[in-house]
DNA sequence: CAAAATTAAATTGTGTACAATTTAATTTTG
DNA sequence: CAAAATTAAATTGTACACAATTTAATTTTG
């Protein structure tokens, strides 16, 4: 009983620590491209779908406009995306990828593999991690 | 081969998403106590050891003084800890828990269990999550 | 022992996260 | 159709994270 309590209290910190560890491992590679990890995630979402609204990006990454608006402005300043108001509904801001943004996709291709390698994670561990995290994440919605 | 690449590129986001999801689930409970999740982690570390330096806390949570100094000042303002320069080495700041800080320990006791329950996580999943995350985290050092 | 190196926090600056509010545009409804 | 409700972003304010630099104290070393 005490074990269960102790487990519950210790399982959340490792997830938080691992998340930060992964982001820190991405940093040197992403620094070379001039983007941050959250910006990289936004670009990943946009590569899947060339045109998306701020809300659509937010739904996929679980981020709100308070986070995305300044982040998207930075990506625009760097020339990787364009932000334009939708004609048929001026409330909506549509995000599109520029040629420079598309070019980034090739540059990042090898990064996840390098990060996993540097961290010494095996493919089996990676599969197990992904499965259990997604299982819990899907239940939590 | 393409599957492995795709897996690598998709496993980091779920960890990042789960970490934020957990912290967001903690928020309403911790709000009642007037502390944030990182502040809660610092108090956890301090309950294990009544007196610790800023560096010792940082080692355990993988946080530097740039994060901890303002966070600790906030905990001090709330009356949960005390910050004092060490006599024998004035460079070192020692952190101690106040009575109010000790009292918090009882208030948080049930929170991890409630969070796990609200998220619908089973004990088995929790064990599996903890094991794989710690395995990867330990390898990465 | 004094200059150089090291160490511990603090500070500075940038970039998330997120709650809460605001603004402006579009729908809904009486 | 006009007032009320809703919606999408943006804004405001607080609190992390972390790199890089600074400050002050302590060690190390020539």
GROMACS .gro file of C-alpha atoms (C1' of nucleotides) in nm:
model
  342
    1UNK     CA    1   0.000   0.000   0.000
    2UNK     CA    2   0.279   0.234   0.093
    3UNK     CA    3   0.465   0.105  -0.213
    4UNK     CA    4   0.177   0.204  -0.440
    5UNK     CA    5   0.168   0.553  -0.289
    6UNK     CA    6   0.542   0.589  -0.331
    7UNK     CA    7   0.525   0.468  -0.690
    8UNK     CA    8   0.257   0.715  -0.781
    9UNK     CA    9   0.456   0.996  -0.633
   10UNK     CA   10   0.770   0.898  -0.819
   11UNK     CA   11   0.644   0.821  -1.166
   12UNK     CA   12   0.560   1.174  -1.276
   13UNK     CA   13   0.900   1.327  -1.217
   14UNK     CA   14   1.083   1.076  -1.443
   15UNK     CA   15   0.848   1.158  -1.730
   16UNK     CA   16   0.908   1.529  -1.678
   17UNK     CA   17   1.284   1.467  -1.653
   18UNK     CA   18   1.291   1.252  -1.968
   19UNK     CA   19   1.094   1.509  -2.166
   20UNK     CA   20   1.346   1.780  -2.077
   21UNK     CA   21   1.639   1.545  -2.138
   22UNK     CA   22   1.515   1.468  -2.491
   23UNK     CA   23   1.460   1.836  -2.570
   24UNK     CA   24   1.811   1.917  -2.442
   25UNK     CA   25   1.954   1.645  -2.669
   26UNK     CA   26   1.773   1.792  -2.968
   27UNK     CA   27   1.902   2.142  -2.893
   28UNK     CA   28   2.253   2.128  -3.048
   29UNK     CA   29   2.114   1.984  -3.374
   30UNK     CA   30   1.822   2.229  -3.392
   31UNK     CA   31   2.049   2.522  -3.299
   32UNK     CA   32   2.231   2.468  -3.627
   33UNK     CA   33   1.901   2.515  -3.811
   34UNK     CA   34   1.804   2.815  -3.598
   35UNK     CA   35   1.487   2.665  -3.449
   36UNK     CA   36   1.373   2.543  -3.106
   37UNK     CA   37   1.211   2.209  -3.023
   38UNK     CA   38   0.854   2.349  -3.007
   39UNK     CA   39   0.917   2.529  -3.335
   40UNK     CA   40   1.040   2.199  -3.482
   41UNK     CA   41   0.717   2.033  -3.369
   42UNK     CA   42   0.511   2.305  -3.540
   43UNK     CA   43   0.708   2.256  -3.861
   44UNK     CA   44   0.649   1.878  -3.837
   45UNK     CA   45   0.275   1.942  -3.817
   46UNK     CA   46   0.294   2.180  -4.113
   47UNK     CA   47   0.495   1.941  -4.331
   48UNK     CA   48   0.211   1.690  -4.294
   49UNK     CA   49  -0.034   1.952  -4.416
   50UNK     CA   50   0.090   2.254  -4.604
   51UNK     CA   51  -0.194   2.483  -4.496
   52UNK     CA   52  -0.335   2.489  -4.144
   53UNK     CA   53  -0.498   2.735  -3.907
   54UNK     CA   54  -0.354   2.830  -3.568
   55UNK     CA   55  -0.627   2.628  -3.399
   56UNK     CA   56  -0.556   2.317  -3.605
   57UNK     CA   57  -0.189   2.330  -3.511
   58UNK     CA   58  -0.286   2.389  -3.149
   59UNK     CA   59  -0.516   2.086  -3.145
   60UNK     CA   60  -0.239   1.859  -3.267
   61UNK     CA   61   0.025   1.987  -3.025
   62UNK     CA   62  -0.212   2.069  -2.737
   63UNK     CA   63  -0.098   2.431  -2.737
   64UNK     CA   64  -0.312   2.746  -2.725
   65UNK     CA   65  -0.283   3.077  -2.905
   66UNK     CA   66  -0.100   3.226  -2.608
   67UNK     CA   67   0.189   2.995  -2.686
   68UNK     CA   68   0.148   2.966  -3.062
   69UNK     CA   69   0.098   3.329  -3.165
   70UNK     CA   70   0.447   3.446  -3.057
   71UNK     CA   71   0.606   3.117  -3.166
   72UNK     CA   72   0.453   3.145  -3.515
   73UNK     CA   73   0.563   3.508  -3.541
   74UNK     CA   74   0.921   3.393  -3.476
   75UNK     CA   75   0.896   3.123  -3.743
   76UNK     CA   76   0.761   3.387  -3.982
   77UNK     CA   77   1.048   3.624  -3.903
   78UNK     CA   78   1.293   3.345  -3.982
   79UNK     CA   79   1.119   3.297  -4.316
   80UNK     CA   80   0.996   2.941  -4.262
   81UNK     CA   81   0.621   3.015  -4.266
   82UNK     CA   82   0.364   3.275  -4.374
   83UNK     CA   83   0.074   3.401  -4.162
   84UNK     CA   84  -0.231   3.533  -4.347
   85UNK     CA   85  -0.586   3.614  -4.242
   86UNK     CA   86  -0.843   3.397  -4.414
   87UNK     CA   87  -1.058   3.595  -4.660
   88UNK     CA   88  -1.386   3.417  -4.589
   89UNK     CA   89  -1.338   3.445  -4.210
   90UNK     CA   90  -1.110   3.721  -4.089
   91UNK     CA   91  -1.088   3.568  -3.741
   92UNK     CA   92  -0.883   3.278  -3.873
   93UNK     CA   93  -0.509   3.297  -3.936
   94UNK     CA   94  -0.382   3.047  -4.191
   95UNK     CA   95  -0.026   2.922  -4.173
   96UNK     CA   96   0.161   2.806  -4.483
   97UNK     CA   97   0.515   2.675  -4.528
   98UNK     CA   98   0.761   2.873  -4.741
   99UNK     CA   99   1.025   2.716  -4.965
  100UNK     CA  100   1.281   2.773  -4.689
  101UNK     CA  101   1.043   2.595  -4.451
  102UNK     CA  102   1.012   2.301  -4.687
  103UNK     CA  103   1.390   2.287  -4.725
  104UNK     CA  104   1.421   2.245  -4.347
  105UNK     CA  105   1.250   1.908  -4.375
  106UNK     CA  106   1.558   1.754  -4.537
  107UNK     CA  107   1.787   1.909  -4.275
  108UNK     CA  108   1.599   1.759  -3.980
  109UNK     CA  109   1.557   1.413  -4.134
  110UNK     CA  110   1.850   1.255  -3.951
  111UNK     CA  111   1.812   1.432  -3.617
  112UNK     CA  112   1.571   1.200  -3.430
  113UNK     CA  113   1.792   0.902  -3.516
  114UNK     CA  114   2.102   1.085  -3.393
  115UNK     CA  115   1.931   1.185  -3.068
  116UNK     CA  116   1.820   0.828  -3.002
  117UNK     CA  117   2.171   0.706  -3.080
  118UNK     CA  118   2.344   0.962  -2.857
  119UNK     CA  119   2.108   0.874  -2.574
  120UNK     CA  120   2.186   0.506  -2.619
  121UNK     CA  121   1.824   0.400  -2.660
  122UNK     CA  122   1.760   0.066  -2.831
  123UNK     CA  123   1.482   0.017  -3.085
  124UNK     CA  124   1.308  -0.223  -2.847
  125UNK     CA  125   1.307   0.029  -2.562
  126UNK     CA  126   1.186   0.294  -2.802
  127UNK     CA  127   0.891   0.079  -2.911
  128UNK     CA  128   0.802  -0.004  -2.551
  129UNK     CA  129   0.827   0.362  -2.444
  130UNK     CA  130   0.612   0.477  -2.731
  131UNK     CA  131   0.343   0.215  -2.673
  132UNK     CA  132   0.299   0.274  -2.301
  133UNK     CA  133   0.312   0.654  -2.332
  134UNK     CA  134   0.054   0.658  -2.611
  135UNK     CA  135  -0.165   0.411  -2.422
  136UNK     CA  136  -0.172   0.638  -2.116
  137UNK     CA  137  -0.202   0.955  -2.322
  138UNK     CA  138  -0.501   0.823  -2.517
  139UNK     CA  139  -0.677   0.711  -2.201
  140UNK     CA  140  -0.630   1.052  -2.044
  141UNK     CA  141  -0.841   1.236  -2.302
  142UNK     CA  142   1.372   0.095  -4.234
  143UNK     CA  143   1.131   0.376  -4.302
  144UNK     CA  144   0.925   0.252  -4.008
  145UNK     CA  145   1.220   0.288  -3.773
  146UNK     CA  146   1.278   0.645  -3.891
  147UNK     CA  147   0.914   0.729  -3.849
  148UNK     CA  148   0.907   0.576  -3.501
  149UNK     CA  149   1.208   0.776  -3.388
  150UNK     CA  150   1.051   1.093  -3.509
  151UNK     CA  151   0.723   1.020  -3.334
  152UNK     CA  152   0.833   0.897  -2.994
  153UNK     CA  153   0.964   1.224  -2.854
  154UNK     CA  154   0.648   1.425  -2.895
  155UNK     CA  155   0.430   1.182  -2.695
  156UNK     CA  156   0.674   1.201  -2.402
  157UNK     CA  157   0.666   1.580  -2.417
  158UNK     CA  158   0.285   1.575  -2.445
  159UNK     CA  159   0.246   1.333  -2.153
  160UNK     CA  160   0.475   1.539  -1.932
  161UNK     CA  161   0.264   1.850  -1.992
  162UNK     CA  162  -0.059   1.652  -1.952
  163UNK     CA  163   0.052   1.526  -1.610
  164UNK     CA  164   0.155   1.873  -1.497
  165UNK     CA  165  -0.179   2.013  -1.614
  166UNK     CA  166  -0.360   1.743  -1.412
  167UNK     CA  167  -0.162   1.834  -1.102
  168UNK     CA  168  -0.243   2.203  -1.141
  169UNK     CA  169  -0.591   2.222  -0.985
  170UNK     CA  170  -0.475   2.030  -0.677
  171UNK     CA  171  -0.153   2.228  -0.637
  172UNK     CA  172  -0.337   2.558  -0.698
  173UNK     CA  173  -0.527   2.496  -0.374
  174UNK     CA  174  -0.194   2.480  -0.191
  175UNK     CA  175  -0.056   2.783  -0.375
  176UNK     CA  176   0.237   2.607  -0.540
  177UNK     CA  177   0.335   2.504  -0.894
  178UNK     CA  178   0.451   2.161  -1.011
  179UNK     CA  179   0.823   2.252  -1.016
  180UNK     CA  180   0.784   2.406  -0.669
  181UNK     CA  181   0.617   2.083  -0.555
  182UNK     CA  182   0.915   1.885  -0.685
  183UNK     CA  183   1.155   2.109  -0.491
  184UNK     CA  184   0.952   2.056  -0.173
  185UNK     CA  185   0.959   1.677  -0.234
  186UNK     CA  186   1.338   1.691  -0.251
  187UNK     CA  187   1.351   1.899   0.067
  188UNK     CA  188   1.117   1.670   0.263
  189UNK     CA  189   1.365   1.389   0.200
  190UNK     CA  190   1.644   1.602   0.345
  191UNK     CA  191   1.560   1.901   0.562
  192UNK     CA  192   1.873   2.098   0.473
  193UNK     CA  193   2.015   2.118   0.122
  194UNK     CA  194   2.213   2.360  -0.093
  195UNK     CA  195   2.084   2.506  -0.419
  196UNK     CA  196   2.328   2.287  -0.610
  197UNK     CA  197   2.214   1.969  -0.434
  198UNK     CA  198   1.853   2.042  -0.523
  199UNK     CA  199   1.959   2.122  -0.878
  200UNK     CA  200   2.146   1.793  -0.913
  201UNK     CA  201   1.840   1.594  -0.811
  202UNK     CA  202   1.596   1.779  -1.039
  203UNK     CA  203   1.844   1.855  -1.319
  204UNK     CA  204   1.779   2.229  -1.282
  205UNK     CA  205   2.033   2.512  -1.269
  206UNK     CA  206   2.047   2.826  -1.056
  207UNK     CA  207   1.888   3.027  -1.333
  208UNK     CA  208   1.571   2.829  -1.277
  209UNK     CA  209   1.606   2.758  -0.906
  210UNK     CA  210   1.704   3.100  -0.770
  211UNK     CA  211   1.376   3.274  -0.861
  212UNK     CA  212   1.172   2.960  -0.783
  213UNK     CA  213   1.326   2.933  -0.435
  214UNK     CA  214   1.266   3.303  -0.373
  215UNK     CA  215   0.897   3.243  -0.445
  216UNK     CA  216   0.884   2.949  -0.206
  217UNK     CA  217   1.054   3.168   0.055
  218UNK     CA  218   0.801   3.448   0.004
  219UNK     CA  219   0.521   3.198   0.059
  220UNK     CA  220   0.686   3.096   0.385
  221UNK     CA  221   0.759   2.733   0.292
  222UNK     CA  222   1.141   2.754   0.301
  223UNK     CA  223   1.427   2.965   0.433
  224UNK     CA  224   1.735   3.072   0.231
  225UNK     CA  225   2.054   3.142   0.427
  226UNK     CA  226   2.417   3.184   0.327
  227UNK     CA  227   2.643   2.918   0.476
  228UNK     CA  228   2.881   3.061   0.739
  229UNK     CA  229   3.181   2.849   0.648
  230UNK     CA  230   3.137   2.920   0.273
  231UNK     CA  231   2.949   3.234   0.182
  232UNK     CA  232   2.910   3.122  -0.179
  233UNK     CA  233   2.668   2.849  -0.075
  234UNK     CA  234   2.299   2.910  -0.009
  235UNK     CA  235   2.139   2.657   0.223
  236UNK     CA  236   1.768   2.583   0.195
  237UNK     CA  237   1.566   2.464   0.494
  238UNK     CA  238   1.198   2.377   0.528
  239UNK     CA  239   0.979   2.586   0.761
  240UNK     CA  240   0.695   2.446   0.972
  241UNK     CA  241   0.451   2.563   0.704
  242UNK     CA  242   0.662   2.380   0.450
  243UNK     CA  243   0.652   2.062   0.656
  244UNK     CA  244   0.275   2.096   0.694
  245UNK     CA  245   0.242   2.096   0.315
  246UNK     CA  246   0.364   1.738   0.309
  247UNK     CA  247   0.038   1.614   0.455
  248UNK     CA  248  -0.167   1.823   0.213
  249UNK     CA  249   0.002   1.678  -0.096
  250UNK     CA  250  -0.007   1.315   0.022
  251UNK     CA  251  -0.317   1.220  -0.175
  252UNK     CA  252  -0.254   1.422  -0.489
  253UNK     CA  253  -0.046   1.177  -0.700
  254UNK     CA  254  -0.306   0.908  -0.641
  255UNK     CA  255  -0.587   1.142  -0.743
  256UNK     CA  256  -0.402   1.249  -1.058
  257UNK     CA  257  -0.341   0.889  -1.161
  258UNK     CA  258  -0.707   0.809  -1.092
  259UNK     CA  259  -0.841   1.107  -1.287
  260UNK     CA  260  -0.617   1.016  -1.580
  261UNK     CA  261  -0.747   0.659  -1.572
  262UNK     CA  262  -0.403   0.501  -1.542
  263UNK     CA  263  -0.387   0.147  -1.405
  264UNK     CA  264  -0.119   0.037  -1.159
  265UNK     CA  265   0.021  -0.202  -1.419
  266UNK     CA  266   0.058   0.073  -1.678
  267UNK     CA  267   0.214   0.295  -1.416
  268UNK     CA  268   0.475   0.032  -1.329
  269UNK     CA  269   0.554  -0.027  -1.696
  270UNK     CA  270   0.580   0.346  -1.767
  271UNK     CA  271   0.807   0.404  -1.471
  272UNK     CA  272   1.038   0.114  -1.557
  273UNK     CA  273   1.091   0.201  -1.921
  274UNK     CA  274   1.131   0.574  -1.855
  275UNK     CA  275   1.385   0.516  -1.578
  276UNK     CA  276   1.570   0.261  -1.791
  277UNK     CA  277   1.610   0.513  -2.073
  278UNK     CA  278   1.682   0.801  -1.839
  279UNK     CA  279   1.959   0.611  -1.659
  280UNK     CA  280   2.120   0.505  -1.985
  281UNK     CA  281   2.121   0.863  -2.109
  282UNK     CA  282   2.355   0.991  -1.835
  283DC     C1'  283   5.134   3.469   0.012
  284DA     C1'  284   4.937   3.682  -0.422
  285DA     C1'  285   4.771   3.595  -0.889
  286DA     C1'  286   4.508   3.256  -1.143
  287DA     C1'  287   4.167   2.918  -1.150
  288DT     C1'  288   3.759   2.735  -0.972
  289DT     C1'  289   3.316   2.729  -0.764
  290DA     C1'  290   2.820   2.868  -0.623
  291DA     C1'  291   2.457   3.175  -0.698
  292DA     C1'  292   2.268   3.535  -0.914
  293DT     C1'  293   2.166   3.791  -1.321
  294DT     C1'  294   2.037   3.874  -1.807
  295DG     C1'  295   1.801   3.756  -2.207
  296DT     C1'  296   1.521   3.446  -2.504
  297DG     C1'  297   1.157   3.127  -2.560
  298DT     C1'  298   0.808   2.851  -2.416
  299DA     C1'  299   0.343   2.718  -2.131
  300DC     C1'  300  -0.079   2.851  -1.967
  301DA     C1'  301  -0.459   3.113  -1.723
  302DA     C1'  302  -0.736   3.501  -1.794
  303DT     C1'  303  -0.884   3.878  -2.050
  304DT     C1'  304  -0.951   4.142  -2.470
  305DT     C1'  305  -1.056   4.231  -2.950
  306DA     C1'  306  -1.270   4.157  -3.364
  307DA     C1'  307  -1.542   3.876  -3.664
  308DT     C1'  308  -1.908   3.558  -3.734
  309DT     C1'  309  -2.333   3.298  -3.587
  310DT     C1'  310  -2.726   3.233  -3.352
  311DT     C1'  311  -3.150   3.370  -3.192
  312DG     C1'  312  -3.553   3.644  -3.034
  313DC     C1'  313  -3.253   4.204  -3.891
  314DA     C1'  314  -3.032   4.353  -3.445
  315DA     C1'  315  -2.882   4.205  -2.988
  316DA     C1'  316  -2.665   3.814  -2.767
  317DA     C1'  317  -2.369   3.438  -2.790
  318DT     C1'  318  -1.988   3.223  -2.986
  319DT     C1'  319  -1.546   3.179  -3.196
  320DA     C1'  320  -1.037   3.264  -3.327
  321DA     C1'  321  -0.638   3.512  -3.226
  322DA     C1'  322  -0.403   3.821  -2.977
  323DT     C1'  323  -0.270   4.021  -2.546
  324DT     C1'  324  -0.136   4.036  -2.056
  325DG     C1'  325   0.080   3.850  -1.671
  326DT     C1'  326   0.315   3.478  -1.410
  327DA     C1'  327   0.637   3.105  -1.392
  328DC     C1'  328   0.942   2.803  -1.559
  329DA     C1'  329   1.388   2.632  -1.854
  330DC     C1'  330   1.824   2.718  -2.008
  331DA     C1'  331   2.237   2.949  -2.230
  332DA     C1'  332   2.563   3.290  -2.125
  333DT     C1'  333   2.760   3.617  -1.833
  334DT     C1'  334   2.858   3.827  -1.389
  335DT     C1'  335   2.971   3.854  -0.905
  336DA     C1'  336   3.171   3.714  -0.503
  337DA     C1'  337   3.401   3.373  -0.233
  338DT     C1'  338   3.721   3.007  -0.196
  339DT     C1'  339   4.110   2.710  -0.372
  340DT     C1'  340   4.491   2.621  -0.617
  341DT     C1'  341   4.930   2.718  -0.765
  342DG     C1'  342   5.363   2.954  -0.897
   0.00000   0.00000   0.00000
